[in-house]
Coordinates of C-alpha atoms in Angstrom, one line a residue:
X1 CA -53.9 5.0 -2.1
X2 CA -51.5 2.7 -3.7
X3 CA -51.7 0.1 -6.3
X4 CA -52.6 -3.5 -4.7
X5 CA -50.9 -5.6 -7.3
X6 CA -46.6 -4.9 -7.5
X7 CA -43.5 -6.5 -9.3
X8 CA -41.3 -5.6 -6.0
X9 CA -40.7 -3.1 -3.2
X10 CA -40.3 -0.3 -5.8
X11 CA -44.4 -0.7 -6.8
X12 CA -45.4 -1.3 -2.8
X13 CA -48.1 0.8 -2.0
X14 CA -48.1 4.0 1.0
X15 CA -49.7 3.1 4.2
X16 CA -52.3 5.6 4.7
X17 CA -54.0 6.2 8.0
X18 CA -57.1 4.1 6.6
X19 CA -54.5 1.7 6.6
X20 CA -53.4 2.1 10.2
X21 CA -56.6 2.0 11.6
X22 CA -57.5 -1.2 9.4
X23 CA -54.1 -2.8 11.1
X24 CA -54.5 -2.2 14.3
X25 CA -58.3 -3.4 13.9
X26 CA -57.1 -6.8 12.4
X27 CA -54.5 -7.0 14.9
X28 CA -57.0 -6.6 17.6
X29 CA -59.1 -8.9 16.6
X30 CA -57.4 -11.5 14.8
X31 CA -58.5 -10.9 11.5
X32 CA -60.9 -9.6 9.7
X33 CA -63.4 -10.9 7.6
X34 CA -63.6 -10.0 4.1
X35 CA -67.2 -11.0 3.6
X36 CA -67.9 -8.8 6.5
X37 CA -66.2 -5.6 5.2
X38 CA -69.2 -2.9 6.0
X39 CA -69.2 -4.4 9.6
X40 CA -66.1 -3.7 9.8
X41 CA -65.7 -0.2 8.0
X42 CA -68.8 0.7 10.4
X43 CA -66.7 -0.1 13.7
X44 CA -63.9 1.9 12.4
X45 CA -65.8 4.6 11.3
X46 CA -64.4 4.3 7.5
X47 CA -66.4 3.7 4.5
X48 CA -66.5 0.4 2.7
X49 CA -64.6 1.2 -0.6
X50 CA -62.1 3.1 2.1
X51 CA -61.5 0.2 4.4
X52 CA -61.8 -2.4 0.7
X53 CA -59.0 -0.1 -1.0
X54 CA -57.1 -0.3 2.6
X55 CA -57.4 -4.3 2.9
X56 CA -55.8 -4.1 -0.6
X57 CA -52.9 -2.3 0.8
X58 CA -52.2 -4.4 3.6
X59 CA -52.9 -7.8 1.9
X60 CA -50.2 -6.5 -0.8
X61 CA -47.6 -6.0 1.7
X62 CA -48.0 -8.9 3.2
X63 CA -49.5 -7.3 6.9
X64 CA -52.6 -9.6 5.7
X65 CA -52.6 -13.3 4.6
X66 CA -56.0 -14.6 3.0
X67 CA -56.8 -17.7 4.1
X68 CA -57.5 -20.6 1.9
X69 CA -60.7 -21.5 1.3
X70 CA -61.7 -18.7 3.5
X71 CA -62.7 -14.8 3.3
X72 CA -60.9 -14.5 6.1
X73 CA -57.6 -12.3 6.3
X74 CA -55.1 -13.3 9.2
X75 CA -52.7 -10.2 10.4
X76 CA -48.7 -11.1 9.9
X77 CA -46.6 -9.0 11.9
X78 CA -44.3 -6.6 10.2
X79 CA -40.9 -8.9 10.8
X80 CA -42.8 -11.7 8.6
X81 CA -44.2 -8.8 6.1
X82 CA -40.4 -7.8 5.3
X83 CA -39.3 -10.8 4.9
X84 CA -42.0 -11.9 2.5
X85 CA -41.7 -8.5 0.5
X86 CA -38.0 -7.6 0.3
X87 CA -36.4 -11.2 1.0
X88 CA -36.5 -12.5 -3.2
X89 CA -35.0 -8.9 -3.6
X90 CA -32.3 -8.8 -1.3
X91 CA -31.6 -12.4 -2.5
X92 CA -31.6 -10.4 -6.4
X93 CA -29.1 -8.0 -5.1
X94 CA -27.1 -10.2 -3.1
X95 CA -26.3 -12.4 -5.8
X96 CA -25.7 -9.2 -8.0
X97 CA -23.2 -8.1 -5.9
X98 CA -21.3 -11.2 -6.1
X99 CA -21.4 -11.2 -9.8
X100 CA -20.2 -7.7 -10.1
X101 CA -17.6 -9.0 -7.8
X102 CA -16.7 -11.7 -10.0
X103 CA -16.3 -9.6 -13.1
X104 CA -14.0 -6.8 -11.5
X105 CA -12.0 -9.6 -9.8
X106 CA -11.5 -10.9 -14.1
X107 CA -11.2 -7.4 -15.1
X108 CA -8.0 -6.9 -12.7
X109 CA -6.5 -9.9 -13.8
X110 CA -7.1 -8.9 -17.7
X111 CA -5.9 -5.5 -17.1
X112 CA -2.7 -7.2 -15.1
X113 CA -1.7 -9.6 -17.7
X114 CA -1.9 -7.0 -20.2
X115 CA -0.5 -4.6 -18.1
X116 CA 2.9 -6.9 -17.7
X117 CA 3.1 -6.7 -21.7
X118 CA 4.0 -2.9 -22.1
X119 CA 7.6 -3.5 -21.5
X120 CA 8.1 -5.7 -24.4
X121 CA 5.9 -3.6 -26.3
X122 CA 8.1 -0.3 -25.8
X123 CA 11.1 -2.3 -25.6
X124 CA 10.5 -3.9 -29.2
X125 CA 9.2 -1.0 -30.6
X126 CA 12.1 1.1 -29.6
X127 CA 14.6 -1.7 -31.0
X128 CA 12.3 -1.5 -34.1
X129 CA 12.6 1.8 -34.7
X130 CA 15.8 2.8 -33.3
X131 CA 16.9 3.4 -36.9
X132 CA 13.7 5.5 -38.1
X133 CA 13.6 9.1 -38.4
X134 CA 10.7 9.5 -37.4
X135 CA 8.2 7.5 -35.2
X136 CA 4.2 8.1 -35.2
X137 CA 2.5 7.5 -31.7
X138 CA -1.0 7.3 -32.3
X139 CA -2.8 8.2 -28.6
X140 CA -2.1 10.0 -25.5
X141 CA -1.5 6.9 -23.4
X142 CA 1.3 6.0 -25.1
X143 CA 3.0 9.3 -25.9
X144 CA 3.0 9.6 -22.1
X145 CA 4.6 6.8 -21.9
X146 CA 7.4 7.4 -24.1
X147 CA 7.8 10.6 -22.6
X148 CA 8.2 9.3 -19.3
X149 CA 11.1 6.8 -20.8
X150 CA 12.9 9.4 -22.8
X151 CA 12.4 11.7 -19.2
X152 CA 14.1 9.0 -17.7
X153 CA 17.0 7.8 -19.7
X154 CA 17.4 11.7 -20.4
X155 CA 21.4 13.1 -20.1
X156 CA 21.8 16.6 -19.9
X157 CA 19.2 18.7 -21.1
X158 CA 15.3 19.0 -21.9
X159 CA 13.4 22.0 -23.5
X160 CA 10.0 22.4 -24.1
X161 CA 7.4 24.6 -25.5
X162 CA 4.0 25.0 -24.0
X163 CA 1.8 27.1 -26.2
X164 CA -1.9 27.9 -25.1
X165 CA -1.8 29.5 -21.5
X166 CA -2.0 28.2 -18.6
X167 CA -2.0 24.1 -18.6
X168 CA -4.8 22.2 -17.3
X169 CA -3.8 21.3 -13.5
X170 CA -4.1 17.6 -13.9
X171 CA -0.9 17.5 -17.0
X172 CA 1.2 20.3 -14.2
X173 CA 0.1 17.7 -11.4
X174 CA 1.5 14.7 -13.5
X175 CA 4.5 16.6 -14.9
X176 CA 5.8 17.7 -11.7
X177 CA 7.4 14.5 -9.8
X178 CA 8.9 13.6 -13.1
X179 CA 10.6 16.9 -13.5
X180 CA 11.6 17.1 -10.1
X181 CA 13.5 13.9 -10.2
X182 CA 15.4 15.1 -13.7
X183 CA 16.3 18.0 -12.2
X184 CA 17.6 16.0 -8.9
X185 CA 19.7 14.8 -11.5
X186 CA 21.3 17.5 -12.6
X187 CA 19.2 17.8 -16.2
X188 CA 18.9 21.4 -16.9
X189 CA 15.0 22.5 -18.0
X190 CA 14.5 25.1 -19.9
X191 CA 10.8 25.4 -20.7
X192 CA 8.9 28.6 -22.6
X193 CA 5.4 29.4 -21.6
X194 CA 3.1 31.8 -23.4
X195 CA 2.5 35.7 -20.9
X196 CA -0.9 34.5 -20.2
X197 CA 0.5 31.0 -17.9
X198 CA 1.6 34.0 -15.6
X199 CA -1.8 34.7 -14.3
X200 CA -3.0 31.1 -13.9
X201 CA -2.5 29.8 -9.9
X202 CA -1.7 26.5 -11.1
X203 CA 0.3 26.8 -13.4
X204 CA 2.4 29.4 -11.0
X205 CA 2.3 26.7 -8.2
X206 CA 4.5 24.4 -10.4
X207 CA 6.3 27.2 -11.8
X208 CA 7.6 28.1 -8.1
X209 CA 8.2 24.4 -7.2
X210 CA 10.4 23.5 -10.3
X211 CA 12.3 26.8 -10.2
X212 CA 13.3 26.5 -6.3
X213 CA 14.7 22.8 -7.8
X214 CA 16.6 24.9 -10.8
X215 CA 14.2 25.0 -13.7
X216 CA 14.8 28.2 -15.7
X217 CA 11.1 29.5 -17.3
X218 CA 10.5 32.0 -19.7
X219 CA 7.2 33.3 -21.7
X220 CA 6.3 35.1 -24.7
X221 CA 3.1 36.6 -26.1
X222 CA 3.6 33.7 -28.7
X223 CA 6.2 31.2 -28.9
X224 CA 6.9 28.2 -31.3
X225 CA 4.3 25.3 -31.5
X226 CA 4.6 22.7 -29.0
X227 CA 7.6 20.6 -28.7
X228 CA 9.6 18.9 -26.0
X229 CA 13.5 18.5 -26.8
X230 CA 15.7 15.8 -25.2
X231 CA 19.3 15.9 -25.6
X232 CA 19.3 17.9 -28.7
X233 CA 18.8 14.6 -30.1
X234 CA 15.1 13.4 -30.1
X235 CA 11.9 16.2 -30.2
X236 CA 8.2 15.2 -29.6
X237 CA 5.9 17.4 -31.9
X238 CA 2.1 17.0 -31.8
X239 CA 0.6 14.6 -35.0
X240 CA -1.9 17.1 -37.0
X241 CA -3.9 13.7 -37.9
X242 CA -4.2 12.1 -34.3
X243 CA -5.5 14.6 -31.5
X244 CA -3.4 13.5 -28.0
X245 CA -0.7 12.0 -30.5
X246 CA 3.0 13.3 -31.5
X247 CA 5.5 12.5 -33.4
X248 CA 8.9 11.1 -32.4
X249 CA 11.7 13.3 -34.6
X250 CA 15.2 11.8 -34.4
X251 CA 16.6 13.3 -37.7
X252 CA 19.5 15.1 -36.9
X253 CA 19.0 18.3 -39.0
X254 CA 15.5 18.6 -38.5
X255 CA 15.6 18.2 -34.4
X256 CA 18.9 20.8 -34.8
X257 CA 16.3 23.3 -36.5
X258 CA 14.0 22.5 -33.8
X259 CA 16.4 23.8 -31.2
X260 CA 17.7 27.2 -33.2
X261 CA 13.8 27.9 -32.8
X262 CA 13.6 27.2 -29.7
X263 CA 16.8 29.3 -28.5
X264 CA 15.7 32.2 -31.1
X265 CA 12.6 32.5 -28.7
X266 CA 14.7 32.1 -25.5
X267 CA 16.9 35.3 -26.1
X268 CA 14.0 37.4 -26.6
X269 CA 11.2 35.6 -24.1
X270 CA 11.4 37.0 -20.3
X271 CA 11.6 35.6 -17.2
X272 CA 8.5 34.4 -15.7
X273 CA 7.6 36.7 -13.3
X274 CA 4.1 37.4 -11.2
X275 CA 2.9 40.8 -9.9
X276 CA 1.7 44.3 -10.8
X277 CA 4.5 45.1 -12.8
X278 CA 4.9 41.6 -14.7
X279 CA 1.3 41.8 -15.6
X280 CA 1.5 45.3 -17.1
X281 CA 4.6 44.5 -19.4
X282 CA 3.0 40.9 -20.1
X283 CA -0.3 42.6 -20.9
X284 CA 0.9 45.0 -22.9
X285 CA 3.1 42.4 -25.0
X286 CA -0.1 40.7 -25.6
X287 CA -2.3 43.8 -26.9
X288 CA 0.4 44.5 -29.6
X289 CA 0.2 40.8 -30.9
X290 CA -3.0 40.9 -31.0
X291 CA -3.4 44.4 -33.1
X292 CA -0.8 42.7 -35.3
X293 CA -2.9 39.7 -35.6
X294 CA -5.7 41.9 -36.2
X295 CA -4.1 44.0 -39.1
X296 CA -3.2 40.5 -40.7
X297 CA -7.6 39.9 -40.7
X298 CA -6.8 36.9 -38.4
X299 CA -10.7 35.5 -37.1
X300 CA -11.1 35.7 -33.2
X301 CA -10.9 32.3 -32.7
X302 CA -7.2 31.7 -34.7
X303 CA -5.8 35.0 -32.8
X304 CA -6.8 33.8 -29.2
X305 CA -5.6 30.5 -30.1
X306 CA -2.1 31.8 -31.0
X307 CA -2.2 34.7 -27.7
X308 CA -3.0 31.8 -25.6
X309 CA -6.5 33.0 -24.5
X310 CA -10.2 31.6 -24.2
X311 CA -12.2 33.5 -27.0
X312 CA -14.0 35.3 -24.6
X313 CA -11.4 36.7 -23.2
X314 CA -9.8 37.8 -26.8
X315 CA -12.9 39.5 -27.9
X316 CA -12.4 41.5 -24.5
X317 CA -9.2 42.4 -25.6
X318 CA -10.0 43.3 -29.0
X319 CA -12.8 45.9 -27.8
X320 CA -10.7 47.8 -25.6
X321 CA -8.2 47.6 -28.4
X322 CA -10.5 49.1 -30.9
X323 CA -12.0 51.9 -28.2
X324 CA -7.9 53.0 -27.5
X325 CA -7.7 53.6 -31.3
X326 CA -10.7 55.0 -32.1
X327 CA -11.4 52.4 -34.4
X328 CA -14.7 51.8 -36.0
X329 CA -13.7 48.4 -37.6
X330 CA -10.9 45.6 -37.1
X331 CA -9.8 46.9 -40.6
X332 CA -9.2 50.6 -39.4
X333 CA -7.6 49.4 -36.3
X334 CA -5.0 47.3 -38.7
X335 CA -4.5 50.9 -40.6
X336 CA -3.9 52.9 -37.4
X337 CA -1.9 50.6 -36.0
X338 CA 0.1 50.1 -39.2
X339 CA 0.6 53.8 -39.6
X340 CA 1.8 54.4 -36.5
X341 CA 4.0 51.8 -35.5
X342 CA 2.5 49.7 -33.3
X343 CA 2.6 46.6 -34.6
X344 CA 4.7 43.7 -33.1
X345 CA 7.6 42.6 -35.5
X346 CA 9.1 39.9 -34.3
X347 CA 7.9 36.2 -33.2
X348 CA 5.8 36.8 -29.8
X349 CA 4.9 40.4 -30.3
X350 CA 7.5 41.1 -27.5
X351 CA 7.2 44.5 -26.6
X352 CA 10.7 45.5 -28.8
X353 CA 8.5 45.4 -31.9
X354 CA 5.9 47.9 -30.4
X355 CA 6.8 51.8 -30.8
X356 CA 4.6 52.8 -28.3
X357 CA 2.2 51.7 -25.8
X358 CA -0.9 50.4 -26.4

């Protein structure tokens, strides 16, 4: 049975079938008579503490109304008993809803008056420093912002490097109207992925839409860190201090330096390519980076960060590595490998610097 005292309809109490039958009674008779409560519980074969804990039910929902002066309890028909219960709460939430109302309609007008500032804000800044080597951009907000400017205003070429695998869907989803349209534009795209992007559906989704627009992609076991290039003339490099910030580099010799990187890995990276045969060659390019990383005493978590690989998925790697070999420790697999050639030699452990497979 349910408590007869409640702070709203949360607290109301279950209608038993005690309480039904107590009802209907009252109904029937047009009240009942709370100085007559063992009458009562007698004619409806209930006991008195039954029927008493019952009364307390209905009178707390309002299906009973005592009345003054009297031990009398009139019945109220269900209609009145909602009304009585749930109206001061609906009238609560009612006028809740309006307020929250309210605030989004000031939030919105906020956000849009603010909003309408972030072309003088870029604009300034730009002018501010337009002379600057090098610009700091402190969030992820605004770097995508000023990506999206230099994307626009770019001339003639982009290149980019995207280290770590495969790239969460939501950046490839964001990045692929904008490089669409540069491309419509005749911008050529070069753009290195790490071997690992290959086996990501994703990441080959947009791979297959910007290459039927004229994209050219290539990957690497490892490539340089990650940069994006604009007209041989600006790069953006990630800030080491400010997770989801970069760096704006516009000093000639250093963004030059950044581009003889980034065509030093183009000769030597391969075409991105899916299927059986792709995913040997790519697999095997990654195994012989890895036992290189391994002979240099690299930790797990530093060498699947540089392959491009969840940890997991490394240590995986690493056993089979170690069972190939014959290898009781990561120290004699480094030996072995050393010995006998298979170590990778050149930046991305393409397969060139292996002697044999793995």
């Amino acid at each position: 049975m349910g408590k007869s005292e409640q702070n709203g309809p949360a607290d109301s109490p279950v209608i038993d079938e005690s309480a039904v039958a107590a009802y209907r009674w009252a109904v029937r008779h047009g009240g009942l008579d709370a100085a007559e409560i063992a009458l009562s519980a007698g004619d409806l074969g209930l006991k008195t503490s039954e029927l008493a804990a019952s009364v307390d039910v209905l009178t707390a929902l309002h299906l009973l109304t005592p009345v003054v002066g009297s031990s009398l309890l009139l019945p109220n028909g269900p209609d009145a008993a909602i009304a009585a219960l749930l109206g001061p709460t609906e009238d609560e939430l009612r006028e809740a809803e309006a307020e929250l109302k309210r605030r989004q309609r000031e939030s919105e007008r906020v956000r849009s008056s603010l909003s309408a500032l972030s072309g003088i804000y870029f604009d300034a800044r730009r002018q501010r420093n337009q002379d600057e080597a090098v610009d700091s951009l402190d969030d992820k907000f605004t770097v995508r912002t000023m990506l999206a400017e230099h994307g626009a205003n770019c001339r003639s070429e982009l290149m980019a490097c995207q280290p770590g695998g495969a790239r969460p869907p939501a950046a490839l989803a964001d990045a692929l109207p904008r490089d669409l349209a540069m491309l419509e534009r005749g911008i050529r795209i070069r753009t290195l992925y790490q071997h690992t992007a290959r086996f990501h559906a994703a990441t080959q989704a947009y791979v297959e839409a910007v290459t039927k627009a004229g994209s050219e992609i290539r990957t690497m076991a490892e490539i340089p860190g990650l940069m994006v290039i604009f007209d041989r003339q600006v790069a953006f490099l990630p800030h080491r201090q400010r997770p989801g910030g970069a760096v704006i580099v516009r000093e000639e010799s250093i963004v030059a330096h950044l581009c003889a990187s980034f065509e030093q890995a183009w000769a030597t990276a391969s075409e991105y390519r899916t299927g059986p045969q792709a995913a040997h060659e790519s697999a095997e390019d990654i195994k012989c980076l890895i036992t290189t990383l391994l002979a240099a005493g690299l930790k797990d978590e530093v060498i699947a960060k540089r392959v491009g690989l969840s940890v997991r998925s490394c240590r995986q790697h690493i056993a089979e590595l170690l069972d190939r070999m014959d290898a009781r420790s990561r120290f004699q697999a480094g030996v072995i490998a050393a010995r006998t050639g298979l170590l990778a030699t050149e930046l991305g452990g393409g397969r060139q610097g292996c002697s044999g497979p793995l």
